[in-house]
Structure formats: structure tokens, C-alpha cells
mmCIF file of C-alpha atoms in Angstrom:
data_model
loop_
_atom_site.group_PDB
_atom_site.id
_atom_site.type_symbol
_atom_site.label_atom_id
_atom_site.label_comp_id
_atom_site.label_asym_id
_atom_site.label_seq_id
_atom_site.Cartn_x
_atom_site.Cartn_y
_atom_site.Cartn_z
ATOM 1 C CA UNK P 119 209.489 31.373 16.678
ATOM 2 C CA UNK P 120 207.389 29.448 14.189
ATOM 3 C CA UNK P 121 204.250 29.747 16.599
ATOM 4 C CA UNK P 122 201.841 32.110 15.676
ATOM 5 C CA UNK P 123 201.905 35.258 18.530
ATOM 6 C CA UNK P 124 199.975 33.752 21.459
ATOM 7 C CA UNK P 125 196.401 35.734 21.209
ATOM 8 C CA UNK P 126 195.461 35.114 25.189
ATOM 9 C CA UNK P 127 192.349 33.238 24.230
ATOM 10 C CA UNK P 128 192.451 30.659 27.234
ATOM 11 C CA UNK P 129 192.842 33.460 30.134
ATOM 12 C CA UNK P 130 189.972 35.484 28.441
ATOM 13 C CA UNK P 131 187.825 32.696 28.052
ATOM 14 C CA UNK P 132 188.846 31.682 31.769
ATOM 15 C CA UNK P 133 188.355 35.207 33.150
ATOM 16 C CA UNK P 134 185.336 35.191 32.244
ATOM 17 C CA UNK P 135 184.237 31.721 33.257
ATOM 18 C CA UNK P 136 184.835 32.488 36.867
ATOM 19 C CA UNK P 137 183.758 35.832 36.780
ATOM 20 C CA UNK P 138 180.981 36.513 34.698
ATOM 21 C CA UNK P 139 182.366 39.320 32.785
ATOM 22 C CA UNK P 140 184.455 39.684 29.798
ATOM 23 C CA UNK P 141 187.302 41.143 29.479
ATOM 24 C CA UNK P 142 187.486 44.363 27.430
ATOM 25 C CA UNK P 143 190.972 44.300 26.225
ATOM 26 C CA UNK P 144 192.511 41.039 26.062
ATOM 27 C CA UNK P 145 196.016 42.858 24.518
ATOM 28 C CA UNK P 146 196.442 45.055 27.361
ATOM 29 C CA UNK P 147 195.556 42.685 29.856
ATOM 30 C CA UNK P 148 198.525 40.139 27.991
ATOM 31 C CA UNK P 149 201.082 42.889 27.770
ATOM 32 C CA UNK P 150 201.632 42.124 31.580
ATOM 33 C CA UNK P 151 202.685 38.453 30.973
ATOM 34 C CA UNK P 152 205.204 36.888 28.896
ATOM 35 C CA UNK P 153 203.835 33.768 26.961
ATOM 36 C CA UNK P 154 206.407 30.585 26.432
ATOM 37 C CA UNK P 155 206.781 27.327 25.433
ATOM 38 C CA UNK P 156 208.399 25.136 27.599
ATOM 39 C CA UNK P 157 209.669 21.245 27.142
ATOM 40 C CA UNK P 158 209.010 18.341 29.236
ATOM 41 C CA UNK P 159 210.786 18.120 32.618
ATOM 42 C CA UNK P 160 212.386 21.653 32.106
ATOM 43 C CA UNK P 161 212.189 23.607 35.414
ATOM 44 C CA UNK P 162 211.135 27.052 35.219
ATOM 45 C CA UNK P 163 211.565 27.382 39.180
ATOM 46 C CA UNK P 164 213.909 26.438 41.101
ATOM 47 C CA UNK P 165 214.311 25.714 44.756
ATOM 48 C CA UNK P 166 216.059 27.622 47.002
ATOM 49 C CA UNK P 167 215.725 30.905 44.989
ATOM 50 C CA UNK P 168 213.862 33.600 44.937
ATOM 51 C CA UNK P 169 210.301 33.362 44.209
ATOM 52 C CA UNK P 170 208.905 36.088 41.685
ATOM 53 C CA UNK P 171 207.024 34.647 39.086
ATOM 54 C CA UNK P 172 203.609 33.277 38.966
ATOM 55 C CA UNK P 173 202.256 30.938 36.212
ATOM 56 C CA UNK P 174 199.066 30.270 33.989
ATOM 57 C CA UNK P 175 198.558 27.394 32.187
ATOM 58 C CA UNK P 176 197.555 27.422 28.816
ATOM 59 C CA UNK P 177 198.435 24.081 27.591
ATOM 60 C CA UNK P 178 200.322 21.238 29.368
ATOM 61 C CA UNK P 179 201.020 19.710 32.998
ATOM 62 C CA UNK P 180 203.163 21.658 35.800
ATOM 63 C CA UNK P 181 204.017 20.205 38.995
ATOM 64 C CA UNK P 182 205.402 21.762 42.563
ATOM 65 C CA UNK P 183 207.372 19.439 44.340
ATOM 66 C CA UNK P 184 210.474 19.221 46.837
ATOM 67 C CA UNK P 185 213.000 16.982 47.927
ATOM 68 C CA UNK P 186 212.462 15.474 50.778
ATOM 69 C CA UNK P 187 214.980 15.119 53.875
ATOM 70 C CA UNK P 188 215.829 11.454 52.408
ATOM 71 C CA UNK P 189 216.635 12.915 48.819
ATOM 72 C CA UNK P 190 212.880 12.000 47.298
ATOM 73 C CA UNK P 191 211.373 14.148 44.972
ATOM 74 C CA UNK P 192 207.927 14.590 46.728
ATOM 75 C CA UNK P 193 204.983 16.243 44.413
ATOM 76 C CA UNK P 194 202.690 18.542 46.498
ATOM 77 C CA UNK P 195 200.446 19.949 43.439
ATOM 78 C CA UNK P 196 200.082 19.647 40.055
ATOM 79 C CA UNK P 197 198.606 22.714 37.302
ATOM 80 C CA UNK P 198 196.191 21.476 34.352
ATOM 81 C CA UNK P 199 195.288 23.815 31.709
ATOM 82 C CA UNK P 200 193.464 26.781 33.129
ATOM 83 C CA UNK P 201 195.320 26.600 36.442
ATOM 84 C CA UNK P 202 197.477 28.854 38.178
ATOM 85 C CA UNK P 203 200.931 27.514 40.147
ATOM 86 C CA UNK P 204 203.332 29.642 42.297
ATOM 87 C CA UNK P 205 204.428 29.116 46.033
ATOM 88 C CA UNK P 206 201.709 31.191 46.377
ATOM 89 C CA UNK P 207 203.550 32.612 50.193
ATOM 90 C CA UNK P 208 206.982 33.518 48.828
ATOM 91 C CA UNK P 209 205.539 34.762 45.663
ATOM 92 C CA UNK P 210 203.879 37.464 48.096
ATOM 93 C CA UNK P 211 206.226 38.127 49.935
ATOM 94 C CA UNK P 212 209.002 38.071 47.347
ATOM 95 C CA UNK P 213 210.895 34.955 48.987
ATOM 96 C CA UNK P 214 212.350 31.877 49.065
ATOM 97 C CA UNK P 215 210.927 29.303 47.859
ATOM 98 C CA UNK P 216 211.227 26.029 49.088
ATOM 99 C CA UNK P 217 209.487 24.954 46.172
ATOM 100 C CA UNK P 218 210.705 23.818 42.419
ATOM 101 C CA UNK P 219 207.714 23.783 39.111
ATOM 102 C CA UNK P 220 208.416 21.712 36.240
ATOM 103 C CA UNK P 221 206.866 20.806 33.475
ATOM 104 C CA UNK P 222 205.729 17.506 33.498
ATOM 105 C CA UNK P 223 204.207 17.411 30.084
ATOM 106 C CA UNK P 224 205.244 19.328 26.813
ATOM 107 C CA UNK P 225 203.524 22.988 28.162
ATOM 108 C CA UNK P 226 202.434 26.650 27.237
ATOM 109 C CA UNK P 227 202.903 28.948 30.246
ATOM 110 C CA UNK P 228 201.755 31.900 31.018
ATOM 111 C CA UNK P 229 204.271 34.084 33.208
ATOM 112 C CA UNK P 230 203.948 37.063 35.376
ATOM 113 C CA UNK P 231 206.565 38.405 37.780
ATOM 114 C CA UNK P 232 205.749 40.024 41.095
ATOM 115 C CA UNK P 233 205.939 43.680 40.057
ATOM 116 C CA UNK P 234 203.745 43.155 37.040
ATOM 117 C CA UNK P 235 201.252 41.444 38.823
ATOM 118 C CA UNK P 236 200.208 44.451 41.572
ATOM 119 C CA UNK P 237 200.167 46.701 37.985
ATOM 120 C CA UNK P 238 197.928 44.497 36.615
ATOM 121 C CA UNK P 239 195.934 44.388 40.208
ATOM 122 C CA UNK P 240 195.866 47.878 40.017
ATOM 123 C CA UNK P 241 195.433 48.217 36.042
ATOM 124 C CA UNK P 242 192.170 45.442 35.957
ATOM 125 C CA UNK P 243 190.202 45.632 38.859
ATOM 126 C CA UNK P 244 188.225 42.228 37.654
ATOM 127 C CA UNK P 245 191.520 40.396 38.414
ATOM 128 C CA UNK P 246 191.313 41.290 42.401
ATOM 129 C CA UNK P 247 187.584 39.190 41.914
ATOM 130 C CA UNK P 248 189.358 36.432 39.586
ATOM 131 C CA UNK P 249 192.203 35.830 41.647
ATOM 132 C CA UNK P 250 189.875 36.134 44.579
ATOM 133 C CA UNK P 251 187.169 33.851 43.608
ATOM 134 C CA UNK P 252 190.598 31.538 42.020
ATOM 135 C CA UNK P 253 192.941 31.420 45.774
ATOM 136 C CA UNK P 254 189.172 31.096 47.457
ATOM 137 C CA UNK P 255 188.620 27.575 45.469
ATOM 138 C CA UNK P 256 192.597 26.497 46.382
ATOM 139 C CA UNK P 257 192.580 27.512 49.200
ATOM 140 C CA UNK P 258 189.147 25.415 50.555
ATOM 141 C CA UNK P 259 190.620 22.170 48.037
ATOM 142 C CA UNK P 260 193.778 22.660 49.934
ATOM 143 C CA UNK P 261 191.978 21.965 53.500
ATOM 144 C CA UNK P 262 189.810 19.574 52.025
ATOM 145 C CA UNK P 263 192.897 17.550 50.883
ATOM 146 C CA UNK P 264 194.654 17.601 54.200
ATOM 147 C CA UNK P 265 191.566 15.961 55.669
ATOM 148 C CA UNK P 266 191.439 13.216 53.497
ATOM 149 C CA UNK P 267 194.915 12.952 53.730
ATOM 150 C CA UNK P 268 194.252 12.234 57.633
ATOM 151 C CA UNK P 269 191.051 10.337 57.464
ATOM 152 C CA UNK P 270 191.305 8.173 54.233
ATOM 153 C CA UNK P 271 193.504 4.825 53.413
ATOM 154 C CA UNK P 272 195.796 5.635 50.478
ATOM 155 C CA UNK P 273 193.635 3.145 48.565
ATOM 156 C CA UNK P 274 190.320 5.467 49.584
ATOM 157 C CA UNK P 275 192.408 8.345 48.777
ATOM 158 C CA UNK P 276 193.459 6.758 45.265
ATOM 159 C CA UNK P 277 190.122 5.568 44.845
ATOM 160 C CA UNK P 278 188.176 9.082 45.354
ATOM 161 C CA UNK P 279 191.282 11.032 43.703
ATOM 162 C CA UNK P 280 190.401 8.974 40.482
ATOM 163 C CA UNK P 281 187.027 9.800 40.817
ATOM 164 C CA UNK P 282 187.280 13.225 41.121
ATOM 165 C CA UNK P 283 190.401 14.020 38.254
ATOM 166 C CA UNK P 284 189.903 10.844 35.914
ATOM 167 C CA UNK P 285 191.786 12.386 32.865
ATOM 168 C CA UNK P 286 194.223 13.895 35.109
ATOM 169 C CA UNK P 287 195.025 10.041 36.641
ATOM 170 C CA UNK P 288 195.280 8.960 32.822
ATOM 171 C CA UNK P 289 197.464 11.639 31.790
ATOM 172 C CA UNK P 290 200.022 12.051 34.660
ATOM 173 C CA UNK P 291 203.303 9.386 34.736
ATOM 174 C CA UNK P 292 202.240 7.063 37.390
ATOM 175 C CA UNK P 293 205.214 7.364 39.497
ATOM 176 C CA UNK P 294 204.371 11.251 39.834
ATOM 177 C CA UNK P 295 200.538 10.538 40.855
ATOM 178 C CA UNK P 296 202.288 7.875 43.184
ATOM 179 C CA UNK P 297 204.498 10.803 44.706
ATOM 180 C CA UNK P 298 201.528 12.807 44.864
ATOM 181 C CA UNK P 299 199.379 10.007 46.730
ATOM 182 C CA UNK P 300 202.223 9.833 48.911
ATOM 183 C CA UNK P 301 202.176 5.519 48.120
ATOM 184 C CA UNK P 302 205.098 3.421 46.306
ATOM 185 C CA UNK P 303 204.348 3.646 42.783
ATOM 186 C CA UNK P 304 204.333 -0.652 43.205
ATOM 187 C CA UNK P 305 201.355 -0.319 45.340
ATOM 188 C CA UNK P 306 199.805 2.248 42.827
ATOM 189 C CA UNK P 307 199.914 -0.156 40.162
ATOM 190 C CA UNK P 308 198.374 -3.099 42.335
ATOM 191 C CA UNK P 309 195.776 -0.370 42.921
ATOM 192 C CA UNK P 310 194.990 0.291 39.097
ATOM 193 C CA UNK P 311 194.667 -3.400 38.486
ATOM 194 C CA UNK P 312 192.015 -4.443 41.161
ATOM 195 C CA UNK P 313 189.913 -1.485 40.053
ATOM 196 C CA UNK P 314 189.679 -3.338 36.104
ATOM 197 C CA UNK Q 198 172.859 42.163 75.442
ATOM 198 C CA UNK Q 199 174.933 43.893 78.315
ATOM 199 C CA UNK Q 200 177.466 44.638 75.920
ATOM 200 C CA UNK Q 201 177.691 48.262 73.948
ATOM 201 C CA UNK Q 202 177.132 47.712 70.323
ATOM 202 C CA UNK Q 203 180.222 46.651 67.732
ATOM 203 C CA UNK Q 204 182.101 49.290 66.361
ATOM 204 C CA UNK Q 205 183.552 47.405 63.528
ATOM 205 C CA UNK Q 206 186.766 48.752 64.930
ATOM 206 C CA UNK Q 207 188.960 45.458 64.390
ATOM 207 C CA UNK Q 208 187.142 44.620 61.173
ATOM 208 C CA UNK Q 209 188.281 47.912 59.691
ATOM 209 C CA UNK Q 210 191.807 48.198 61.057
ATOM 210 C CA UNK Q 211 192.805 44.590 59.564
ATOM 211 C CA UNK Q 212 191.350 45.818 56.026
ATOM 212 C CA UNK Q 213 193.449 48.790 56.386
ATOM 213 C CA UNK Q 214 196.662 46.604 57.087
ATOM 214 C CA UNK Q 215 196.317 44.160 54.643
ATOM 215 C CA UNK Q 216 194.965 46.459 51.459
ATOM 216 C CA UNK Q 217 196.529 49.944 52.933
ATOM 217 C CA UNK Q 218 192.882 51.345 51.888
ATOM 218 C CA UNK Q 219 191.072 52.566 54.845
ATOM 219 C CA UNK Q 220 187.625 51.730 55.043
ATOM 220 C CA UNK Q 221 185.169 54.967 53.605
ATOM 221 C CA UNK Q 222 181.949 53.884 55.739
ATOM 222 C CA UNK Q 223 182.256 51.096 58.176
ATOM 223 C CA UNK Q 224 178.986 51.294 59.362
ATOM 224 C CA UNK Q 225 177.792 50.538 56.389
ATOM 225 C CA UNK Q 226 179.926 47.908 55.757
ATOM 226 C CA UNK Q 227 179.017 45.880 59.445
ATOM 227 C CA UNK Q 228 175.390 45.874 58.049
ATOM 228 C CA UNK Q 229 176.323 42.954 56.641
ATOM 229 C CA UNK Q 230 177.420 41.199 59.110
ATOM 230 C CA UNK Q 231 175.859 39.577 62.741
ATOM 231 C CA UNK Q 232 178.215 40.224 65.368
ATOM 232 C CA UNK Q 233 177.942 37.172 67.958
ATOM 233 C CA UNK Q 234 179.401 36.305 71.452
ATOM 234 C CA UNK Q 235 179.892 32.390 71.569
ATOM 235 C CA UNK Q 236 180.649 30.318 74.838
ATOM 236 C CA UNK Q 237 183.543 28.005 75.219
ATOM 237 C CA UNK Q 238 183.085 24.527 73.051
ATOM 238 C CA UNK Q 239 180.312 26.221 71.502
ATOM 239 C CA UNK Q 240 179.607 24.469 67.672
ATOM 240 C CA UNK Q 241 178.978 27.233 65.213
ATOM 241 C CA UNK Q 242 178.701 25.348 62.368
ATOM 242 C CA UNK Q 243 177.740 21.965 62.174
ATOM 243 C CA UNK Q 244 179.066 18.835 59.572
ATOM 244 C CA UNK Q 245 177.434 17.666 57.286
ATOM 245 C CA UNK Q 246 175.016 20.428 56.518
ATOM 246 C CA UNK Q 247 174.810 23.241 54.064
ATOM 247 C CA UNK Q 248 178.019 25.571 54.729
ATOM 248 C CA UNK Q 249 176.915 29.172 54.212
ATOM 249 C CA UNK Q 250 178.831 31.031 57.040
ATOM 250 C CA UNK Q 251 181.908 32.577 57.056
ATOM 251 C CA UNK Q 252 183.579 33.590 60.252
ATOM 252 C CA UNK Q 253 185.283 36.370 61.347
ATOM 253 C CA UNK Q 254 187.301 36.341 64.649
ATOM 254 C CA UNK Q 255 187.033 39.450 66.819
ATOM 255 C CA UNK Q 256 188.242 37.958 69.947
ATOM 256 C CA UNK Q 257 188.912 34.248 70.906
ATOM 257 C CA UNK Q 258 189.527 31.110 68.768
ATOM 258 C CA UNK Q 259 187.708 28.604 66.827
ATOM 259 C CA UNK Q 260 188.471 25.790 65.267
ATOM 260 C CA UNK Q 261 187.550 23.659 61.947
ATOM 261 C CA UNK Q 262 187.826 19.688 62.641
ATOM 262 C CA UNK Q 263 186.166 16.828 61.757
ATOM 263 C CA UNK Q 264 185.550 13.070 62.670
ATOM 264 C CA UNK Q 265 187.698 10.313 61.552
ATOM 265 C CA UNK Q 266 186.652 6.976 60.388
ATOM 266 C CA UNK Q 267 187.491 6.073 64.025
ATOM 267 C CA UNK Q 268 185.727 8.773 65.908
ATOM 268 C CA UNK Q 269 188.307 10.670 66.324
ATOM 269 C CA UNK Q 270 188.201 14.238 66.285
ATOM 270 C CA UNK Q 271 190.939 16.176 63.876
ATOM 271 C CA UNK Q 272 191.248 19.625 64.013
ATOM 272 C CA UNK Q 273 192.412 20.565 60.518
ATOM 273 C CA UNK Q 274 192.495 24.454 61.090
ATOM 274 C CA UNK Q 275 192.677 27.292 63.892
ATOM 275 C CA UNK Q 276 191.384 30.641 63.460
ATOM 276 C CA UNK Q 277 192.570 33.558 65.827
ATOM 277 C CA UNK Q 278 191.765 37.078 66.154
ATOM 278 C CA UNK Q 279 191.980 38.403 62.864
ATOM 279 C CA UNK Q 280 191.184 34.842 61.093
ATOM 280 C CA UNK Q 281 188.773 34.039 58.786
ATOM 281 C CA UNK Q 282 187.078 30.626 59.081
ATOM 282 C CA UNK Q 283 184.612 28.649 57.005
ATOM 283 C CA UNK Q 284 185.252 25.722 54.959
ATOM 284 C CA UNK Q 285 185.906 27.395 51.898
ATOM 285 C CA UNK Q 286 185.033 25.246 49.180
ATOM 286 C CA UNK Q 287 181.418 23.693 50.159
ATOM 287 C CA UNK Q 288 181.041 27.832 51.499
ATOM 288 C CA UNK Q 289 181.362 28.579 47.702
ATOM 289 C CA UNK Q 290 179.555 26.109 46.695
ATOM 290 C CA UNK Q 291 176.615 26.480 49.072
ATOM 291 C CA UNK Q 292 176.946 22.778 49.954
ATOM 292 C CA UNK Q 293 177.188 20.430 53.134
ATOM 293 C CA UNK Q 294 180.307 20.617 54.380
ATOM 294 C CA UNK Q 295 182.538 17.517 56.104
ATOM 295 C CA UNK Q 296 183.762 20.257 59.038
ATOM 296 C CA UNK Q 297 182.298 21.334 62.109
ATOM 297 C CA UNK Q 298 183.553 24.777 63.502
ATOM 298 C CA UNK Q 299 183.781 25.515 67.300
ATOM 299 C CA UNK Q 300 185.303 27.853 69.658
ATOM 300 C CA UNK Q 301 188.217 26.683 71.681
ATOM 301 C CA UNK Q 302 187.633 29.997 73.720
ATOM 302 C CA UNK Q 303 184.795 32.128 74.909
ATOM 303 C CA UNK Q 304 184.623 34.121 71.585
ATOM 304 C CA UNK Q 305 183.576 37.079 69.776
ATOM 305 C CA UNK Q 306 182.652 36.744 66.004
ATOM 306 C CA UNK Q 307 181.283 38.211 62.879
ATOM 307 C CA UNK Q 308 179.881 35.770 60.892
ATOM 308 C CA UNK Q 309 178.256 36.704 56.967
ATOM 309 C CA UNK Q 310 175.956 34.021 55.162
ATOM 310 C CA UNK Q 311 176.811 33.349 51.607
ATOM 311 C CA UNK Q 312 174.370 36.148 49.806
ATOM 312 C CA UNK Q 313 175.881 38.525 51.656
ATOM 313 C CA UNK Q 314 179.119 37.985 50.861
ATOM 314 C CA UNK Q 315 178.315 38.428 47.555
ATOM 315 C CA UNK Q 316 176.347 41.819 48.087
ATOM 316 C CA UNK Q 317 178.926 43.013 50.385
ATOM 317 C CA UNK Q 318 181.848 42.265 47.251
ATOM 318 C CA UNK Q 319 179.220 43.843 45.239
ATOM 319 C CA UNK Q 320 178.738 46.683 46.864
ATOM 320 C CA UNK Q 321 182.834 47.404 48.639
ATOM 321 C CA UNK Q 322 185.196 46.689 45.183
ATOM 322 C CA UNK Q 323 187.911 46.141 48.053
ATOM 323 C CA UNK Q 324 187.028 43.799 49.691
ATOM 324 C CA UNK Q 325 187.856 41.803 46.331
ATOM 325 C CA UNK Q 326 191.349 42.604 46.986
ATOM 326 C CA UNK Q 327 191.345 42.444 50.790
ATOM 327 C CA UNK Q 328 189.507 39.051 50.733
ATOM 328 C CA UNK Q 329 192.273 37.930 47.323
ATOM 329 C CA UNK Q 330 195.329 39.143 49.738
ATOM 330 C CA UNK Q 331 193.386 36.965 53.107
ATOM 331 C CA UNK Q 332 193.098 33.721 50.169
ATOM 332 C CA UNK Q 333 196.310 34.030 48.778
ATOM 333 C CA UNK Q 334 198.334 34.032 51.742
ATOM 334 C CA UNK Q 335 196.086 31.138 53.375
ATOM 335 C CA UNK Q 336 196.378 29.031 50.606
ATOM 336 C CA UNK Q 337 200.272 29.417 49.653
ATOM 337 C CA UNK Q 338 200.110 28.426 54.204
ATOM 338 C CA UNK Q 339 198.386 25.289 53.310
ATOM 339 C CA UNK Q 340 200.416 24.132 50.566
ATOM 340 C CA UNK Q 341 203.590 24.876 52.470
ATOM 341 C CA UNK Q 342 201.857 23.065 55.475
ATOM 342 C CA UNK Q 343 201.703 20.068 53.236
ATOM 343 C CA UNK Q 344 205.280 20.081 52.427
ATOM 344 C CA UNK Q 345 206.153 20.169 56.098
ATOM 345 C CA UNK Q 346 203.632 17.217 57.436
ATOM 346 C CA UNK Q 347 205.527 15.389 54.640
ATOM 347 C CA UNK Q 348 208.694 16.082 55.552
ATOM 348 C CA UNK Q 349 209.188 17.051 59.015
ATOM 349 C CA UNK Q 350 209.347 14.198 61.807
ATOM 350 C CA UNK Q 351 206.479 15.193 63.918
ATOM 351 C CA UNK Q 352 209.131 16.519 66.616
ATOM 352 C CA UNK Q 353 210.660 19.180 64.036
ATOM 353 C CA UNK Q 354 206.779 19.708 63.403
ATOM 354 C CA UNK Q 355 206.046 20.938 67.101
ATOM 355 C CA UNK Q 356 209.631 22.966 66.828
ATOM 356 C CA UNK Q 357 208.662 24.641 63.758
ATOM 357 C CA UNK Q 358 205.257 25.705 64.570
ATOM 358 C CA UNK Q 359 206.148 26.900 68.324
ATOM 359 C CA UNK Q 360 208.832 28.819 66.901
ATOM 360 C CA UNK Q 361 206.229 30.410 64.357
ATOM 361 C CA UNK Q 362 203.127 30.522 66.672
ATOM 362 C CA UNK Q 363 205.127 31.062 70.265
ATOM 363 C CA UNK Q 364 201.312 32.619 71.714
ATOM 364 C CA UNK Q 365 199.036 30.355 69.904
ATOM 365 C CA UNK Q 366 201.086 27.181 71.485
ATOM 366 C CA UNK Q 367 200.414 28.807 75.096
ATOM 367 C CA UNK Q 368 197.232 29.465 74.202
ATOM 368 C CA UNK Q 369 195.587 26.293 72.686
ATOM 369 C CA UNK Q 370 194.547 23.418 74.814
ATOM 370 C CA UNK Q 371 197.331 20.494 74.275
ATOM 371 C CA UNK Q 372 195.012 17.580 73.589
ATOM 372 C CA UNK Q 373 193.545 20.168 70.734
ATOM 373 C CA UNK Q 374 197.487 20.985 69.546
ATOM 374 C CA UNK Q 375 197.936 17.457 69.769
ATOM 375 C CA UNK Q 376 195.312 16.793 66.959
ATOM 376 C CA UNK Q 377 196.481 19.163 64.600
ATOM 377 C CA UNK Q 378 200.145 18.112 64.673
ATOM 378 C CA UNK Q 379 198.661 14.549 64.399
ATOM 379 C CA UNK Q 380 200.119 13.458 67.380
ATOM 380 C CA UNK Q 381 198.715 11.980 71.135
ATOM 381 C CA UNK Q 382 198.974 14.350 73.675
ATOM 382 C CA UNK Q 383 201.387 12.276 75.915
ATOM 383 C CA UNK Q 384 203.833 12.595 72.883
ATOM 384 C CA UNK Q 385 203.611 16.628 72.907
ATOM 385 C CA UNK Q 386 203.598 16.458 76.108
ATOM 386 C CA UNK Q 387 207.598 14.744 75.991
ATOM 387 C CA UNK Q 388 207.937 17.428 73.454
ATOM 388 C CA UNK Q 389 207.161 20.094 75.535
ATOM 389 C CA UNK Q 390 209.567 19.272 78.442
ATOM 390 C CA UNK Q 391 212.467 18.084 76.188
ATOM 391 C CA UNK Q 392 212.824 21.557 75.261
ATOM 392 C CA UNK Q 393 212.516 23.250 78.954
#
């Protein structure tokens, strides 16, 4: 590789964002994951198999998504920098997933597999409070999204998604934000030009 | 009260399940919690003001909803024995929260405000874990929820869930299982005999 060796810088600094403490030994903590560069729309899971490995982002855009009953790709979450993707269920419970992650953008990943993340449960008892304090956010943003999902118009929805992740509705194709919205990626676009 | 004081017992024996830790000194550990009996249709948290509860169910069911634009009520979450309940994010946060909690049954709760929780993660280290195991699983549910609202036809939603939750589908009032698949009640109703 021509990249200098990946230092863990991001997780640290994140680690200690969300919990308040540093951590004391950023090289052991890293010698449970294996750092890689990934390219755009490369798929580093697939569907249908066996879910095992969880992922950090440390530069870059993942996405989850399925395919539908119809044969449409359908995008149920996305990972910015500083975000953590897996289906989070099978990855448990050592599954199926019925899940695929790609990369959506150019990315640096952070990857841990199943067995190495109880070690480093066990190994760093911070991470039970990062992960804790991490799943607790997700888990509340995942409710809050299904009510909107019920209660606003996909123009509200577009409208208050926007607001919320502006960067994120620059950066991310349009027909993937569109899949995301659940909305044609036509009626996206008439959507972006009444709002200018 | 008429009733003899809370041993904690169910509290203790889920911790035990889900970390495989038992709990050293549950005494000590109920201290920081009320222990409540609520009535039928009670509301134990109301919307739109500060969220600092978080629920525990002993015995009975609640449920998280909220109004629609049209006045409708939507439940977006059920909690069982066993389930913990709050609306995670604005819980976090200390903020107002969009959801209203109430019991669907006569119930029996534990409910800890928001400083607690964070003396009671202070004070037990595993409850970090127990609570990052409760998280993890509820938020890789939700985003696997979201997959199949998108892709089932609401009758292969009913299937799936009733195959999943055979009890809880006995147990809920229809009108209230009728709101969370996002469906009317005459509808499940059709459902329900189609498949006797």
C-alpha cells in the first residue's frame, strides 16, 4: 500500500466525543479491526450471507439497502464519517442478513468481525458505554424516522430531512436520497427546484 | 399500597439472561428506580413535554404513539414484559418528545428519570453492556422493520408479525394492532379470518 499505516485517529477522537474519556491505547484498541480502503459502489456485504462484520467509518459514504420484491434497490440507511453500519440483528446473532452495504462514495472502513468484537467488549470496558450511548442514539432516530415516515408528506419529509443532514443531501447521488425518501427521483428533483 | 413491596426479581433475572452476569446487590440496584402500578389507558408520559423517563415493563403493556396530522392516533412501538420504553432520542437529550406512552393493559412498571440513569450506569459498569445488548438488538429490529413496511404488502405484514409475535397478536386490542401495521381494523379484521 502507498497509504501511510492507518493511526486510528477518527475512532479515538470519536470515543471520546461520546464518552468523555480518552482512550489509553489507541494501538491495542485498533489491533481488533482491520482498516481498508474501499472504491465506489464496491460491496463489502452481501445479501443473503452471513452477517459477521461490523463497520466504522472513517472517511466516505456507506449505504444498507435491499431489493425489493419488484427488483428495486431500496436504501434503508446510509453511514457518514464517524458512523457505524451493520444489520445490527444478524450481526448479533451471527445471521443472515437480508441486508447488502456498499460504498457509495470513494471510503475508509473500519472492520470488525463478530468474534473480535465481544474481545474487544471484554478487552475495553469504555466500548460497552460507547456502543451503548452509540445503538441508544440509532435506535431512538430509528423510531423517530418511522413516525415521520407515517405522519409527514414526502415533500415534509424531504423538506425536514434537508434540514436536518444538509451536507449529507449535497453529497449523496440524488437517485439514492430519492430511494431513501422512498419518492421517484423525478419528483425529488421538482422538489430541489421549488425550494431555490 | 395493598401490594408487598418489589423484589426486583424480574429486573434481575432479564439482566442475568441477556449479559449472563448475575446481579451482585439488587437491592441496591432498585433504589433507583420507582416501581408503579398503572390502570388500563393510563398516559405515562405525555407529548410534547420534556422526555426524562424510561420504562421498564414488569407486567402488562404499554405503548409509544403519537397523533397524526389528521388526529389520528399511531402507535409506533409496543413494549411487553421485559421491554424497555421511552422515546430514546429526546430521553437522551432531555427534550420534549413527539410520543405519548400508555398502557394498553393494567400494568406494572419501573420507570428511572434521566439522572438516574446516569448514576445507576455510573455506579453498575453492567448495565453498560446489558443496556448496549437491550439497544443493539432494538435498533438492528427497527431497521429490519423498515425494510419490511417497505416491502411487504400489508397482508404478508400481519403474516409475518403473527408468526413472530403469535401471544402479542392475541393479546393486543385489534383497532391498536391495526395502527401499528398501518392498516383499518376492518382490513385486519379480513386478515384474521382468511387465515382461520
Amino acid at each position: 500500500m502507498d497509504f501511510p499505516e492507518y493511526t486510528g485517529r477518527e475512532l479515538a477522537e470519536h470515543i471520546k466525543a461520546i464518552t468523555g474519556t480518552s482512550v489509553n491505547d489507541t494501538g491495542a484498541l485498533l489491533r481488533f479491526f482491520k482498516h481498508s480502503r474501499i472504491s465506489k459502489k464496491q460491496i463489502i456485504q452481501q445479501a443473503d450471507r452471513e452477517c459477521t462484520t461490523l463497520f466504522f467509518v472513517v472517511r466516505g459514504c456507506l449505504r444498507m439497502y435491499f431489493v425489493d420484491s419488484k427488483g428495486v434497490e431500496r436504501t434503508t440507511q446510509f453511514a457518514l464519517e464517524n458512523w457505524w453500519l451493520t444489520d445490527f440483528l444478524a450481526f448479533e446473532r451471527k445471521q443472515r442478513t437480508e441486508f447488502a452495504i456498499q460504498a457509495v462514495e470513494p471510503a475508509e472502513v473500519l472492520s470488525i468481525d463478530h468474534n473480535a468484537y465481544q474481545s474487544l467488549l471484554a478487552a475495553f470496558s469504555q466500548m460497552e458505554r460507547y456502543f451503548r450511548i452509540i445503538y441508544q442514539y440509532g435506535y431512538g432516530a430509528a423510531l423517530l424516522r418511522m413516525k415521520y415516515q407515517q405522519d409527514f408528506s414526502r415533500e415534509e419529509l424531504y423538506r425536514h430531512f434537508a434540514r436536518q443532514f444538509p451536507d449529507f443531501v449535497q453529497r449523496v447521488p440524488q437517485y439514492l436520497l430519492a430511494s431513501y425518501l422512498d419518492i421517484t427521483p423525478e419528483y425529488l428533483s421538482e422538489l430541489r427546484k421549488k425550494r431555490s
